[in-house]
mmCIF file of C-alpha atoms in Angstrom:
data_model
loop_
_atom_site.group_PDB
_atom_site.id
_atom_site.type_symbol
_atom_site.label_atom_id
_atom_site.label_comp_id
_atom_site.label_asym_id
_atom_site.label_seq_id
_atom_site.Cartn_x
_atom_site.Cartn_y
_atom_site.Cartn_z
ATOM 1 C CA UNK B 19 -5.930 58.076 -7.498
ATOM 2 C CA UNK B 20 -2.931 55.847 -8.639
ATOM 3 C CA UNK B 21 -3.888 52.583 -7.165
ATOM 4 C CA UNK B 22 -0.609 50.965 -8.404
ATOM 5 C CA UNK B 23 1.351 52.983 -5.531
ATOM 6 C CA UNK B 24 -1.106 51.736 -2.965
ATOM 7 C CA UNK B 25 -0.737 47.988 -3.480
ATOM 8 C CA UNK B 26 1.703 45.952 -0.982
ATOM 9 C CA UNK B 27 4.920 45.389 -2.893
ATOM 10 C CA UNK B 28 5.017 41.629 -1.770
ATOM 11 C CA UNK B 29 1.568 41.296 -3.468
ATOM 12 C CA UNK B 30 2.572 43.026 -6.764
ATOM 13 C CA UNK B 31 5.628 40.757 -7.002
ATOM 14 C CA UNK B 32 3.407 37.682 -7.042
ATOM 15 C CA UNK B 33 2.420 36.713 -10.834
ATOM 16 C CA UNK B 34 -1.059 35.542 -11.785
ATOM 17 C CA UNK B 35 -1.697 32.031 -12.027
ATOM 18 C CA UNK B 36 -0.297 30.587 -15.245
ATOM 19 C CA UNK B 37 -2.908 27.812 -14.981
ATOM 20 C CA UNK B 38 -5.961 30.171 -14.977
ATOM 21 C CA UNK B 39 -4.313 32.005 -17.756
ATOM 22 C CA UNK B 40 -4.496 29.048 -20.201
ATOM 23 C CA UNK B 41 -7.858 27.924 -18.696
ATOM 24 C CA UNK B 42 -9.505 31.161 -19.348
ATOM 25 C CA UNK B 43 -7.953 31.458 -22.865
ATOM 26 C CA UNK B 44 -9.123 28.168 -23.798
ATOM 27 C CA UNK B 45 -12.852 28.586 -22.484
ATOM 28 C CA UNK B 46 -12.964 31.500 -25.008
ATOM 29 C CA UNK B 47 -12.315 29.202 -28.062
ATOM 30 C CA UNK B 48 -14.631 26.405 -29.901
ATOM 31 C CA UNK B 49 -13.552 22.710 -29.840
ATOM 32 C CA UNK B 50 -10.763 23.022 -27.256
ATOM 33 C CA UNK B 51 -10.037 19.892 -25.210
ATOM 34 C CA UNK B 52 -8.433 21.487 -22.039
ATOM 35 C CA UNK B 53 -6.101 19.316 -20.132
ATOM 36 C CA UNK B 54 -4.839 22.099 -18.057
ATOM 37 C CA UNK B 55 -6.858 22.353 -14.967
ATOM 38 C CA UNK B 56 -6.280 19.773 -12.280
ATOM 39 C CA UNK B 57 -9.988 19.103 -11.595
ATOM 40 C CA UNK B 58 -11.647 15.737 -11.688
ATOM 41 C CA UNK B 59 -14.175 15.025 -14.466
ATOM 42 C CA UNK B 60 -16.348 13.475 -12.060
ATOM 43 C CA UNK B 61 -19.192 14.863 -9.833
ATOM 44 C CA UNK B 62 -19.059 14.471 -6.143
ATOM 45 C CA UNK B 63 -20.594 10.934 -5.008
ATOM 46 C CA UNK B 64 -24.175 10.422 -4.620
ATOM 47 C CA UNK B 65 -23.812 10.033 -0.952
ATOM 48 C CA UNK B 66 -22.058 13.485 -0.746
ATOM 49 C CA UNK B 67 -24.633 15.230 -2.637
ATOM 50 C CA UNK B 68 -27.477 13.651 -0.726
ATOM 51 C CA UNK B 69 -26.075 14.432 2.809
ATOM 52 C CA UNK B 70 -25.814 18.004 1.662
ATOM 53 C CA UNK B 71 -29.067 18.300 0.603
ATOM 54 C CA UNK B 72 -30.519 16.676 3.633
ATOM 55 C CA UNK B 73 -28.481 19.080 5.751
ATOM 56 C CA UNK B 74 -30.048 22.107 3.767
ATOM 57 C CA UNK B 75 -33.503 20.573 4.325
ATOM 58 C CA UNK B 76 -33.015 20.544 7.916
ATOM 59 C CA UNK B 77 -32.077 24.197 7.667
ATOM 60 C CA UNK B 78 -28.474 23.546 9.067
ATOM 61 C CA UNK B 79 -27.232 26.906 7.581
ATOM 62 C CA UNK B 80 -25.404 28.526 10.703
ATOM 63 C CA UNK B 81 -22.016 28.642 11.570
ATOM 64 C CA UNK B 82 -20.120 25.696 12.757
ATOM 65 C CA UNK B 83 -17.523 26.024 15.365
ATOM 66 C CA UNK B 84 -14.336 27.750 13.970
ATOM 67 C CA UNK B 85 -12.591 24.185 14.257
ATOM 68 C CA UNK B 86 -15.463 22.447 12.179
ATOM 69 C CA UNK B 87 -17.915 20.191 12.747
ATOM 70 C CA UNK B 88 -16.825 17.785 15.708
ATOM 71 C CA UNK B 89 -18.324 15.072 13.864
ATOM 72 C CA UNK B 90 -16.137 15.450 10.906
ATOM 73 C CA UNK B 91 -13.036 15.923 12.859
ATOM 74 C CA UNK B 92 -13.752 12.833 14.655
ATOM 75 C CA UNK B 93 -14.105 11.120 11.235
ATOM 76 C CA UNK B 94 -10.728 12.639 10.069
ATOM 77 C CA UNK B 95 -8.828 11.193 13.188
ATOM 78 C CA UNK B 96 -10.406 7.848 12.688
ATOM 79 C CA UNK B 97 -8.920 7.931 9.047
ATOM 80 C CA UNK B 98 -5.375 8.851 10.380
ATOM 81 C CA UNK B 99 -5.431 6.300 13.238
ATOM 82 C CA UNK B 100 -6.677 3.492 11.097
ATOM 83 C CA UNK B 101 -4.679 4.329 7.840
ATOM 84 C CA UNK B 102 -1.505 5.620 8.978
ATOM 85 C CA UNK B 103 -1.468 4.793 12.979
ATOM 86 C CA UNK B 104 -1.189 8.437 14.018
ATOM 87 C CA UNK B 105 -3.626 9.839 16.393
ATOM 88 C CA UNK B 106 -4.686 13.614 16.510
ATOM 89 C CA UNK B 107 -7.157 14.871 19.139
ATOM 90 C CA UNK B 108 -10.321 15.995 17.033
ATOM 91 C CA UNK B 109 -10.878 18.649 19.406
ATOM 92 C CA UNK B 110 -8.003 20.835 18.969
ATOM 93 C CA UNK B 111 -5.481 18.914 16.679
ATOM 94 C CA UNK B 112 -7.518 19.001 13.567
ATOM 95 C CA UNK B 113 -9.176 22.016 12.055
ATOM 96 C CA UNK B 114 -11.580 22.138 9.046
ATOM 97 C CA UNK B 115 -10.741 24.644 6.216
ATOM 98 C CA UNK B 116 -11.900 26.141 3.007
ATOM 99 C CA UNK B 117 -9.906 23.451 1.130
ATOM 100 C CA UNK B 118 -6.058 22.983 1.270
ATOM 101 C CA UNK B 119 -5.594 26.215 -0.536
ATOM 102 C CA UNK B 120 -6.984 28.295 2.819
ATOM 103 C CA UNK B 121 -4.682 25.733 4.743
ATOM 104 C CA UNK B 122 -1.596 26.814 3.052
ATOM 105 C CA UNK B 123 -2.294 30.470 3.388
ATOM 106 C CA UNK B 124 -3.079 30.613 7.050
ATOM 107 C CA UNK B 125 -0.207 28.402 7.821
ATOM 108 C CA UNK B 126 2.014 30.825 6.324
ATOM 109 C CA UNK B 127 0.383 33.869 7.988
ATOM 110 C CA UNK B 128 0.981 32.119 11.304
ATOM 111 C CA UNK B 129 4.393 31.049 11.041
ATOM 112 C CA UNK B 130 6.450 33.398 9.051
ATOM 113 C CA UNK B 131 8.045 36.658 10.130
ATOM 114 C CA UNK B 132 9.079 38.832 7.169
ATOM 115 C CA UNK B 133 11.973 37.427 5.354
ATOM 116 C CA UNK B 134 11.616 33.776 6.979
ATOM 117 C CA UNK B 135 12.510 31.020 4.460
ATOM 118 C CA UNK B 136 10.695 28.362 3.472
ATOM 119 C CA UNK B 137 12.171 25.519 1.173
ATOM 120 C CA UNK B 138 9.889 24.336 -1.679
ATOM 121 C CA UNK B 139 10.787 21.625 -4.370
ATOM 122 C CA UNK B 140 11.246 23.009 -8.092
ATOM 123 C CA UNK B 141 8.703 22.313 -9.662
ATOM 124 C CA UNK B 142 5.800 22.170 -7.471
ATOM 125 C CA UNK B 143 2.258 23.527 -7.177
ATOM 126 C CA UNK B 144 2.347 27.232 -7.963
ATOM 127 C CA UNK B 145 0.589 28.417 -5.132
ATOM 128 C CA UNK B 146 3.249 27.353 -2.662
ATOM 129 C CA UNK B 147 5.703 29.929 -3.520
ATOM 130 C CA UNK B 148 2.891 32.619 -3.978
ATOM 131 C CA UNK B 149 1.441 31.944 -0.418
ATOM 132 C CA UNK B 150 4.860 32.248 1.244
ATOM 133 C CA UNK B 151 5.453 35.616 -0.523
ATOM 134 C CA UNK B 152 1.905 36.958 0.285
ATOM 135 C CA UNK B 153 2.585 36.087 3.889
ATOM 136 C CA UNK B 154 5.894 37.997 3.785
ATOM 137 C CA UNK B 155 8.089 35.181 3.653
ATOM 138 C CA UNK B 156 10.800 34.069 0.945
ATOM 139 C CA UNK B 157 10.192 31.052 -0.872
ATOM 140 C CA UNK B 158 13.358 29.318 -1.769
ATOM 141 C CA UNK B 159 13.070 27.077 -4.626
ATOM 142 C CA UNK B 160 15.031 23.519 -4.466
ATOM 143 C CA UNK B 161 15.762 22.099 -7.810
ATOM 144 C CA UNK B 162 14.703 18.566 -8.475
ATOM 145 C CA UNK B 163 15.652 16.796 -11.518
ATOM 146 C CA UNK B 164 14.135 14.684 -14.206
ATOM 147 C CA UNK B 165 16.620 12.039 -13.817
ATOM 148 C CA UNK B 166 15.492 11.403 -10.196
ATOM 149 C CA UNK B 167 11.968 11.558 -11.460
ATOM 150 C CA UNK B 168 11.978 14.941 -9.781
ATOM 151 C CA UNK B 169 12.133 13.455 -6.293
ATOM 152 C CA UNK B 170 13.470 15.938 -3.653
ATOM 153 C CA UNK B 171 17.007 15.348 -2.343
ATOM 154 C CA UNK B 172 18.553 16.077 0.919
ATOM 155 C CA UNK B 173 21.843 16.876 -1.002
ATOM 156 C CA UNK B 174 19.952 19.873 -2.766
ATOM 157 C CA UNK B 175 18.083 21.039 0.551
ATOM 158 C CA UNK B 176 21.634 21.439 1.941
ATOM 159 C CA UNK B 177 22.714 23.828 -0.564
ATOM 160 C CA UNK B 178 19.709 26.085 0.170
ATOM 161 C CA UNK B 179 19.666 26.118 4.065
ATOM 162 C CA UNK B 180 20.363 29.439 5.840
ATOM 163 C CA UNK B 181 19.534 30.706 9.325
ATOM 164 C CA UNK B 182 16.502 32.097 8.057
ATOM 165 C CA UNK B 183 15.236 28.995 6.967
ATOM 166 C CA UNK B 184 11.960 27.868 9.240
ATOM 167 C CA UNK B 185 10.201 25.154 6.998
ATOM 168 C CA UNK B 186 10.054 22.639 4.215
ATOM 169 C CA UNK B 187 6.789 22.786 2.399
ATOM 170 C CA UNK B 188 6.508 19.552 0.242
ATOM 171 C CA UNK B 189 3.535 17.866 -1.733
ATOM 172 C CA UNK B 190 3.687 14.244 -2.732
ATOM 173 C CA UNK B 191 2.189 12.840 -4.945
ATOM 174 C CA UNK B 192 3.449 15.777 -6.921
ATOM 175 C CA UNK B 193 1.693 18.299 -8.999
ATOM 176 C CA UNK B 194 2.679 18.937 -11.762
ATOM 177 C CA UNK B 195 5.000 15.875 -12.182
ATOM 178 C CA UNK B 196 3.246 12.973 -10.826
ATOM 179 C CA UNK B 197 6.277 11.764 -8.973
ATOM 180 C CA UNK B 198 6.131 10.318 -5.305
ATOM 181 C CA UNK B 199 8.562 10.032 -2.240
ATOM 182 C CA UNK B 200 8.909 6.407 -1.002
ATOM 183 C CA UNK B 201 9.367 6.046 2.608
ATOM 184 C CA UNK B 202 13.044 5.893 2.412
ATOM 185 C CA UNK B 203 13.389 8.970 0.641
ATOM 186 C CA UNK B 204 10.919 10.738 3.232
ATOM 187 C CA UNK B 205 13.074 9.360 6.075
ATOM 188 C CA UNK B 206 16.121 11.318 4.789
ATOM 189 C CA UNK B 207 14.050 14.394 4.536
ATOM 190 C CA UNK B 208 12.956 13.872 7.994
ATOM 191 C CA UNK B 209 16.420 13.382 9.344
ATOM 192 C CA UNK B 210 17.279 16.880 7.655
ATOM 193 C CA UNK B 211 14.262 18.369 9.151
ATOM 194 C CA UNK B 212 15.495 17.102 12.613
ATOM 195 C CA UNK B 213 19.190 18.000 12.028
ATOM 196 C CA UNK B 214 18.087 21.745 11.143
ATOM 197 C CA UNK B 215 15.174 22.153 13.586
ATOM 198 C CA UNK B 216 12.387 22.624 10.770
ATOM 199 C CA UNK B 217 8.853 22.713 10.473
ATOM 200 C CA UNK B 218 7.744 20.238 7.833
ATOM 201 C CA UNK B 219 4.289 21.519 5.864
ATOM 202 C CA UNK B 220 2.935 18.434 3.857
ATOM 203 C CA UNK B 221 0.209 18.728 1.188
ATOM 204 C CA UNK B 222 -0.985 15.120 0.822
ATOM 205 C CA UNK B 223 -4.087 15.960 -1.206
ATOM 206 C CA UNK B 224 -3.317 13.332 -3.940
ATOM 207 C CA UNK B 225 -2.481 10.521 -1.272
ATOM 208 C CA UNK B 226 -5.439 8.090 -2.703
ATOM 209 C CA UNK B 227 -4.033 8.517 -6.073
ATOM 210 C CA UNK B 228 -0.799 6.664 -5.559
ATOM 211 C CA UNK B 229 -0.423 4.024 -8.272
ATOM 212 C CA UNK B 230 3.126 2.176 -7.458
ATOM 213 C CA UNK B 231 3.726 1.767 -3.834
ATOM 214 C CA UNK B 232 1.780 2.945 -0.882
ATOM 215 C CA UNK B 233 1.490 6.491 0.134
ATOM 216 C CA UNK B 234 3.622 7.473 3.413
ATOM 217 C CA UNK B 235 2.073 10.134 5.503
ATOM 218 C CA UNK B 236 4.905 12.140 6.567
ATOM 219 C CA UNK B 237 3.711 12.770 10.021
ATOM 220 C CA UNK B 238 3.723 8.997 10.625
ATOM 221 C CA UNK B 239 7.588 8.927 10.447
ATOM 222 C CA UNK B 240 9.697 8.737 13.586
ATOM 223 C CA UNK B 241 9.786 11.803 15.553
ATOM 224 C CA UNK B 242 7.778 13.584 12.760
ATOM 225 C CA UNK B 243 4.374 14.152 14.256
ATOM 226 C CA UNK B 244 5.577 17.006 16.422
ATOM 227 C CA UNK B 245 7.217 18.872 13.701
ATOM 228 C CA UNK B 246 4.705 18.133 10.950
ATOM 229 C CA UNK B 247 1.330 20.027 9.785
ATOM 230 C CA UNK B 248 -0.410 17.705 7.467
ATOM 231 C CA UNK B 249 -2.778 19.141 4.772
ATOM 232 C CA UNK B 250 -5.511 17.166 3.043
ATOM 233 C CA UNK B 251 -8.978 17.445 1.810
ATOM 234 C CA UNK B 252 -11.765 16.237 -0.350
ATOM 235 C CA UNK B 253 -11.258 18.151 -3.991
ATOM 236 C CA UNK B 254 -9.302 15.111 -5.509
ATOM 237 C CA UNK B 255 -10.061 11.863 -3.980
ATOM 238 C CA UNK B 256 -13.782 12.628 -3.812
ATOM 239 C CA UNK B 257 -14.455 14.750 -6.699
ATOM 240 C CA UNK B 258 -15.546 17.906 -4.382
ATOM 241 C CA UNK B 259 -13.578 20.752 -5.799
ATOM 242 C CA UNK B 260 -16.271 23.269 -5.677
ATOM 243 C CA UNK B 261 -17.443 22.219 -2.091
ATOM 244 C CA UNK B 262 -14.126 23.620 -0.806
ATOM 245 C CA UNK B 263 -13.478 21.405 2.158
ATOM 246 C CA UNK B 264 -9.844 20.724 3.410
ATOM 247 C CA UNK B 265 -8.300 20.368 6.725
ATOM 248 C CA UNK B 266 -4.887 20.504 8.530
ATOM 249 C CA UNK B 267 -3.742 18.247 11.338
ATOM 250 C CA UNK B 268 -0.787 19.033 13.832
ATOM 251 C CA UNK B 269 0.289 19.293 17.199
ATOM 252 C CA UNK B 270 -1.939 21.268 19.647
ATOM 253 C CA UNK B 271 0.204 24.195 20.309
ATOM 254 C CA UNK B 272 0.614 24.823 16.425
ATOM 255 C CA UNK B 273 -2.984 24.317 15.603
ATOM 256 C CA UNK B 274 -4.005 26.796 18.501
ATOM 257 C CA UNK B 275 -2.340 29.622 16.729
ATOM 258 C CA UNK B 276 -3.333 28.686 13.394
ATOM 259 C CA UNK B 277 -6.916 28.431 14.360
ATOM 260 C CA UNK B 278 -6.479 32.079 15.576
ATOM 261 C CA UNK B 279 -5.923 33.149 12.223
ATOM 262 C CA UNK B 280 -8.637 30.919 10.791
ATOM 263 C CA UNK B 281 -11.071 32.482 13.159
ATOM 264 C CA UNK B 282 -10.545 35.774 11.889
ATOM 265 C CA UNK B 283 -10.244 35.675 8.286
ATOM 266 C CA UNK B 284 -12.874 32.709 7.651
ATOM 267 C CA UNK B 285 -14.790 31.788 10.614
ATOM 268 C CA UNK B 286 -15.764 28.439 9.364
ATOM 269 C CA UNK B 287 -15.919 26.240 6.179
ATOM 270 C CA UNK B 288 -19.211 25.867 4.675
ATOM 271 C CA UNK B 289 -21.659 23.900 6.881
ATOM 272 C CA UNK B 290 -23.245 22.296 3.957
ATOM 273 C CA UNK B 291 -19.910 21.039 2.466
ATOM 274 C CA UNK B 292 -18.986 19.733 6.050
ATOM 275 C CA UNK B 293 -21.954 17.299 6.079
ATOM 276 C CA UNK B 294 -21.201 16.189 2.552
ATOM 277 C CA UNK B 295 -17.273 15.505 3.887
ATOM 278 C CA UNK B 296 -18.784 13.304 6.844
ATOM 279 C CA UNK B 297 -20.655 11.249 4.302
ATOM 280 C CA UNK B 298 -17.637 11.186 1.951
ATOM 281 C CA UNK B 299 -15.629 9.581 4.658
ATOM 282 C CA UNK B 300 -18.193 7.056 6.085
ATOM 283 C CA UNK B 301 -19.835 5.779 2.823
ATOM 284 C CA UNK B 302 -17.869 6.633 -0.323
ATOM 285 C CA UNK B 303 -14.802 4.203 -0.207
ATOM 286 C CA UNK B 304 -16.171 2.395 -3.331
ATOM 287 C CA UNK B 305 -16.482 5.775 -5.248
ATOM 288 C CA UNK B 306 -12.849 6.611 -4.521
ATOM 289 C CA UNK B 307 -11.684 3.424 -5.803
ATOM 290 C CA UNK B 308 -13.679 3.420 -8.851
ATOM 291 C CA UNK B 309 -12.197 7.042 -9.676
ATOM 292 C CA UNK B 310 -8.799 5.678 -8.824
ATOM 293 C CA UNK B 311 -9.035 2.631 -11.355
ATOM 294 C CA UNK B 312 -10.201 5.001 -14.202
ATOM 295 C CA UNK B 313 -7.298 7.421 -13.572
ATOM 296 C CA UNK B 314 -4.970 4.524 -13.433
ATOM 297 C CA UNK B 315 -6.066 3.395 -16.700
ATOM 298 C CA UNK B 316 -5.880 6.972 -18.154
ATOM 299 C CA UNK B 317 -2.292 7.045 -17.041
ATOM 300 C CA UNK B 318 -1.294 4.198 -19.121
ATOM 301 C CA UNK B 319 -3.179 5.502 -21.949
ATOM 302 C CA UNK B 320 -1.782 8.910 -21.969
ATOM 303 C CA UNK B 321 1.894 7.704 -21.052
ATOM 304 C CA UNK B 322 1.792 5.443 -24.061
ATOM 305 C CA UNK B 323 0.566 8.193 -26.185
ATOM 306 C CA UNK B 324 3.416 10.397 -25.356
ATOM 307 C CA UNK B 325 6.087 7.888 -25.679
ATOM 308 C CA UNK B 326 4.581 6.865 -29.298
ATOM 309 C CA UNK B 327 5.026 10.666 -30.166
ATOM 310 C CA UNK B 328 8.638 10.490 -29.119
ATOM 311 C CA UNK B 329 8.535 12.592 -26.138
ATOM 312 C CA UNK B 330 10.681 11.945 -23.356
ATOM 313 C CA UNK B 331 8.684 11.566 -20.187
ATOM 314 C CA UNK B 332 8.888 9.448 -17.170
ATOM 315 C CA UNK B 333 5.617 7.369 -15.988
ATOM 316 C CA UNK B 334 3.895 9.271 -13.204
ATOM 317 C CA UNK B 335 3.522 7.361 -9.864
ATOM 318 C CA UNK B 336 0.697 9.417 -8.408
ATOM 319 C CA UNK B 337 -2.027 12.291 -8.856
ATOM 320 C CA UNK B 338 -3.295 12.706 -12.205
ATOM 321 C CA UNK B 339 -0.542 14.679 -14.235
ATOM 322 C CA UNK B 340 1.890 13.754 -16.621
ATOM 323 C CA UNK B 341 5.126 16.108 -17.635
ATOM 324 C CA UNK B 342 6.654 15.359 -20.730
ATOM 325 C CA UNK B 343 9.953 17.247 -22.167
ATOM 326 C CA UNK B 344 8.963 18.937 -25.337
ATOM 327 C CA UNK B 345 12.447 20.419 -26.215
ATOM 328 C CA UNK B 346 12.737 18.293 -29.320
ATOM 329 C CA UNK B 347 10.044 20.515 -31.030
ATOM 330 C CA UNK B 348 12.407 23.537 -30.900
ATOM 331 C CA UNK B 349 9.941 25.386 -28.894
ATOM 332 C CA UNK B 350 9.964 26.471 -25.108
ATOM 333 C CA UNK B 351 7.301 25.494 -23.050
ATOM 334 C CA UNK B 352 5.258 28.719 -23.159
ATOM 335 C CA UNK B 353 5.566 28.816 -27.037
ATOM 336 C CA UNK B 354 4.263 25.173 -27.016
ATOM 337 C CA UNK B 355 1.523 25.529 -25.303
ATOM 338 C CA UNK B 356 0.343 28.747 -26.961
ATOM 339 C CA UNK B 357 0.683 27.103 -30.298
ATOM 340 C CA UNK B 358 -0.623 23.815 -29.284
ATOM 341 C CA UNK B 359 -3.808 25.768 -28.029
ATOM 342 C CA UNK B 360 -4.157 27.738 -31.265
ATOM 343 C CA UNK B 361 -3.296 25.353 -33.843
ATOM 344 C CA UNK B 362 -4.238 21.991 -32.274
ATOM 345 C CA UNK B 363 -6.954 23.201 -29.991
ATOM 346 C CA UNK B 364 -5.420 21.544 -26.789
ATOM 347 C CA UNK B 365 -4.862 23.346 -23.528
ATOM 348 C CA UNK B 366 -1.795 22.561 -21.418
ATOM 349 C CA UNK B 367 0.029 24.369 -19.069
ATOM 350 C CA UNK B 368 3.786 25.488 -19.592
ATOM 351 C CA UNK B 369 6.194 23.934 -17.070
ATOM 352 C CA UNK B 370 7.831 26.943 -16.068
ATOM 353 C CA UNK B 371 4.590 28.312 -14.187
ATOM 354 C CA UNK B 372 5.681 25.576 -11.514
ATOM 355 C CA UNK B 373 9.229 26.797 -11.203
ATOM 356 C CA UNK B 374 12.279 27.077 -13.375
ATOM 357 C CA UNK B 375 13.122 23.598 -13.365
ATOM 358 C CA UNK B 376 9.659 23.022 -15.285
ATOM 359 C CA UNK B 377 11.509 24.427 -18.510
ATOM 360 C CA UNK B 378 10.831 22.719 -21.607
ATOM 361 C CA UNK B 379 8.018 20.499 -19.966
ATOM 362 C CA UNK B 380 4.254 21.208 -20.194
ATOM 363 C CA UNK B 381 1.818 19.452 -17.679
ATOM 364 C CA UNK B 382 -0.869 17.474 -18.997
ATOM 365 C CA UNK B 383 -3.848 16.620 -16.679
ATOM 366 C CA UNK B 384 -5.493 13.252 -17.608
ATOM 367 C CA UNK B 385 -8.453 14.068 -15.395
ATOM 368 C CA UNK B 386 -10.655 13.983 -18.597
ATOM 369 C CA UNK B 387 -12.658 11.308 -20.274
ATOM 370 C CA UNK B 388 -10.869 8.621 -22.287
ATOM 371 C CA UNK B 389 -12.768 9.835 -25.327
ATOM 372 C CA UNK B 390 -11.196 13.537 -25.000
ATOM 373 C CA UNK B 391 -7.659 12.196 -24.133
ATOM 374 C CA UNK B 392 -7.795 9.956 -27.357
ATOM 375 C CA UNK B 393 -8.712 12.965 -29.572
ATOM 376 C CA UNK B 394 -6.299 15.228 -27.581
ATOM 377 C CA UNK B 395 -3.497 12.621 -28.159
ATOM 378 C CA UNK B 396 -4.060 12.574 -31.757
ATOM 379 C CA UNK B 397 -4.072 16.257 -32.263
ATOM 380 C CA UNK B 398 -1.127 16.651 -30.284
ATOM 381 C CA UNK B 399 0.741 13.805 -32.077
ATOM 382 C CA UNK B 400 0.072 15.483 -35.239
ATOM 383 C CA UNK B 401 1.347 18.638 -34.009
ATOM 384 C CA UNK B 402 4.319 17.313 -32.227
ATOM 385 C CA UNK B 403 5.085 15.383 -35.608
ATOM 386 C CA UNK B 404 5.126 18.681 -37.810
ATOM 387 C CA UNK B 405 7.376 20.457 -35.493
ATOM 388 C CA UNK B 406 9.873 17.656 -34.802
ATOM 389 C CA UNK B 407 10.252 16.900 -38.531
ATOM 390 C CA UNK B 408 10.862 20.591 -39.169
ATOM 391 C CA UNK B 409 13.505 20.677 -36.564
#
């Protein structure tokens, strides 16, 4: 059988993850410092682990409601009410998912007819366009520019709008650039969405890692709750990546249809992990703050190290990524990442994995120990100096 002829054309057109490519390659080499994967170098807080263990001891291993544990949804509702003054009914306006990754996929499956277009900032998380394509939609990349700190502008959005445009998918703080959108910038985006009657899908997984200013929940903007689907989760703030817990909040009429897809494809997120998430929201604010403070210190360390190397880079304002321009080495981002890995044993991700606007940049994750970051910067500095001198 020729399997290649049997696959759906839209799936075949989706590339494999460039992040995983470099991570997998680095894992086969000795003495590599990998700064490629966006995963906290912490374990989940003790209270989370204890809650997971206790739930297993109680033999709570059955399915939960397809919506997720009501107790967890109530805690999420409290969070949005207290922090953002946005109210969601935990009964049917909040759904627990298997991370934000599942949330993106089921939202696209629910919303998109073949050929429907979704506007996505470029560069942005590489799963965004992939999930749109897998659902049969058309990802439309909207360029952002380093001179603007890679902020999404209405001027660029207007150039890409068509009668087929259905939604805008954003994620701030941004992966891979570390940029944030201030409230005024988001208000302009809100006016654009209202003008063109678009759905806004907002990935706010890095909201707790905002170093300058405060995070603005898009649904909290005037008139935006009813047209916004907010995605968030526990992987980054609480170092719960492997526990795979996320959620989506939105208007009842939207969630009911998304729930239908989730019901058939997933049934429910891990029961054990849901109990861990309840503990995270109730008891782990101090853990989140401690991790935040450490990431903030690492941000300073890595930024200063890259500036010292002579690489142009703006100081990230959120998440745990930095996105330097490496064009002065005479290499493009793919060659730079390959050679840095093989010659200096440091793993980073080429910027073009996140869209064409990532050309000549690389993404560096500073979710690594200060010791490893110091050594990686030392190796990278020697590598950059060698090729900049030759250039």
